mmCIF file of C-alpha atoms in Angstrom:
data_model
loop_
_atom_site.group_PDB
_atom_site.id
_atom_site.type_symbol
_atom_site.label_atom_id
_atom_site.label_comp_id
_atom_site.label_asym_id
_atom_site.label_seq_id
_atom_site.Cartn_x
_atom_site.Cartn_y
_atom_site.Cartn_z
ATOM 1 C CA UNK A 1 -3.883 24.465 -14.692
ATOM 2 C CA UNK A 2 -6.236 25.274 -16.900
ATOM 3 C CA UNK A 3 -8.273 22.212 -18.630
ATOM 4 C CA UNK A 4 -9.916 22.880 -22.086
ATOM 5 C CA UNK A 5 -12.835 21.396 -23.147
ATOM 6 C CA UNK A 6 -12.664 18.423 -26.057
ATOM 7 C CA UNK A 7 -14.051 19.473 -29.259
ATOM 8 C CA UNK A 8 -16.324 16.130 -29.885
ATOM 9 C CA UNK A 9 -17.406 14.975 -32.480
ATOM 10 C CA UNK A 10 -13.803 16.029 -34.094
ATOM 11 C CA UNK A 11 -11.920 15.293 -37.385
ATOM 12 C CA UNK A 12 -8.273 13.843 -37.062
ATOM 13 C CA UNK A 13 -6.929 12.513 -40.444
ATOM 14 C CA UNK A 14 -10.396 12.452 -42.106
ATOM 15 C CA UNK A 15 -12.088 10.551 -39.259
ATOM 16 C CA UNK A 16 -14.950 11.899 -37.318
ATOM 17 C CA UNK A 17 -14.338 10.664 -33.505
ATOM 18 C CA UNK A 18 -17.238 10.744 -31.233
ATOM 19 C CA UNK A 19 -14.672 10.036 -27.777
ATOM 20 C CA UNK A 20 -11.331 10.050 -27.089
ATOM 21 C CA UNK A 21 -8.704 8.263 -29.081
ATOM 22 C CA UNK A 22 -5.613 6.219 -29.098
ATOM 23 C CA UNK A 23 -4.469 7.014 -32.427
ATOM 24 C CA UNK A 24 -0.952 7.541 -33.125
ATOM 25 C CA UNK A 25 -0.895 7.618 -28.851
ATOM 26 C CA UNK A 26 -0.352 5.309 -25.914
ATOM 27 C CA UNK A 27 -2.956 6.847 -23.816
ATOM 28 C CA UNK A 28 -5.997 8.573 -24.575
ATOM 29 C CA UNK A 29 -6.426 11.899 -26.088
ATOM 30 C CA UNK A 30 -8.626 14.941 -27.906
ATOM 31 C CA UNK A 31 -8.476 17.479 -29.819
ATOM 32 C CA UNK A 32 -9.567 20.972 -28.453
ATOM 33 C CA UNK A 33 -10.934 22.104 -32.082
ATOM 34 C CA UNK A 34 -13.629 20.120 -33.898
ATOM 35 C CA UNK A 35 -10.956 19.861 -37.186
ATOM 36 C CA UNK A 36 -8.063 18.858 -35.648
ATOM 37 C CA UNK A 37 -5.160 21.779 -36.000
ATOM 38 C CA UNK A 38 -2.879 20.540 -33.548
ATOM 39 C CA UNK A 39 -4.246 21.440 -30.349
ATOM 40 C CA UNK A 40 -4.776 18.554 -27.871
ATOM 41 C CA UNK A 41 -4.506 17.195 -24.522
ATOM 42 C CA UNK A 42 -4.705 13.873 -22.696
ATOM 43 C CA UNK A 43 -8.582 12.911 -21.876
ATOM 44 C CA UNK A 44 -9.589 12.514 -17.893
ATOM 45 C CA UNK A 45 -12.458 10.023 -16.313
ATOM 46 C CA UNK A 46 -14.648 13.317 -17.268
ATOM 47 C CA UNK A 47 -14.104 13.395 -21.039
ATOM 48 C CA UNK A 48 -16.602 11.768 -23.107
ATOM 49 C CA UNK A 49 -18.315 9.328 -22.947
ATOM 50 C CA UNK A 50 -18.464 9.054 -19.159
ATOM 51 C CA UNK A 51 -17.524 7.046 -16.063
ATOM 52 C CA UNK A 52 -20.263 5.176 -14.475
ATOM 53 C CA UNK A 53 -20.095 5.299 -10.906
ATOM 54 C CA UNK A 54 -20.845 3.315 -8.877
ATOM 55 C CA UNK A 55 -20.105 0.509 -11.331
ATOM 56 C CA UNK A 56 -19.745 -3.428 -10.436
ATOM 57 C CA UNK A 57 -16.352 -5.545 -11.781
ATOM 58 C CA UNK A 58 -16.103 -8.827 -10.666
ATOM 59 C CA UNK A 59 -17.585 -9.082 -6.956
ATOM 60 C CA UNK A 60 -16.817 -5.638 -5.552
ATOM 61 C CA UNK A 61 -18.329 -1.828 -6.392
ATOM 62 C CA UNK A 62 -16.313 0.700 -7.356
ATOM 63 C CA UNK A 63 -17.194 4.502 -6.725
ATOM 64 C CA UNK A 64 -14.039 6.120 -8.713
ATOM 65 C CA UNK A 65 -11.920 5.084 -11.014
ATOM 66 C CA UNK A 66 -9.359 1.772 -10.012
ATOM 67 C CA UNK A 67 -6.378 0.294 -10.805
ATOM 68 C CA UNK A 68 -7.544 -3.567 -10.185
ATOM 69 C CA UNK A 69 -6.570 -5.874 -12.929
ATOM 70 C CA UNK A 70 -5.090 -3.139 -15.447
ATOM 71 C CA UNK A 71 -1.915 -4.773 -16.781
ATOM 72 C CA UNK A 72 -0.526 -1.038 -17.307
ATOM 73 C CA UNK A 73 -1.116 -0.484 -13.537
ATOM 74 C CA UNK A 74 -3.503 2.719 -15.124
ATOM 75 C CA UNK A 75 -6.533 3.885 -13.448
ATOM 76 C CA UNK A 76 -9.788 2.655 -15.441
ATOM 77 C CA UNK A 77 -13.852 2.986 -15.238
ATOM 78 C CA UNK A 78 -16.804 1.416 -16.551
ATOM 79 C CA UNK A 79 -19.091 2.966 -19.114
ATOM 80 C CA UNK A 80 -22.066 0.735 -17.690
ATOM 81 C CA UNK A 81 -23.185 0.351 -14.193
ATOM 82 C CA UNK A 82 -21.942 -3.440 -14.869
ATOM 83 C CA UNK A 83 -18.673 -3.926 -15.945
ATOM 84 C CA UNK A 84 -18.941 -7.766 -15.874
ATOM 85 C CA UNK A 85 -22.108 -8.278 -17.999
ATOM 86 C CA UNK A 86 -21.198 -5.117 -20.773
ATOM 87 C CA UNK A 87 -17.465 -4.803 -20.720
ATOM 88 C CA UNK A 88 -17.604 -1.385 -22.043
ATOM 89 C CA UNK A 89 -14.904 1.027 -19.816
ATOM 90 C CA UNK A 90 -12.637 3.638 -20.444
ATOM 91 C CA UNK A 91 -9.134 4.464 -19.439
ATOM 92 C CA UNK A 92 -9.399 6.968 -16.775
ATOM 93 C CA UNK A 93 -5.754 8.856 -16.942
ATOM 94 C CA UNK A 94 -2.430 8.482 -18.812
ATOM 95 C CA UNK A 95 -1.333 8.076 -14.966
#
């Protein structure tokens, strides 16, 4: 399978996203063109921004993306190296 790059920044519906996006979409997604024409794909722990690893949530460290406390039962990451003092993370699959 061949994976296409995002095209970040790009335009959907006259907004300029800098990341993936949930809009209009239960997981997260890009577009492959910069203005948005209809090409797209779901976004990976890989897309922008990026995973932290290894990042700390609650008392353990995690080297790849987990499943722990995600109410979807969805993998997940941290954007910071700690999850419990920034709470900034990322979905890390539609899986």
């Amino acid at each position: 399978i061949i994976m296409h790059e995002c095209a970040i920044p790009f335009i959907y519906g006259d907004v300029v996203y800098h990341s993936c996006t949930t809009v209009r979409s239960d997981f997260d997604w890009c577009s492959l063109d910069h203005d948005f024409r209809g090409r797209w794909r779901y976004c990976t722990a890989t897309d922008p921004p990026k995973c932290t690893f290894p990042f700390t949530f609650k008392q353990r460290t995690f080297e790849q993306c987990t499943k722990e406390d995600y109410v979807l039962n969805r993998s997940w990451c941290s954007l910071t190296s700690n999850y419990n003092t920034d709470r900034k993370w990322k979905q890390c699959s539609p899986l």
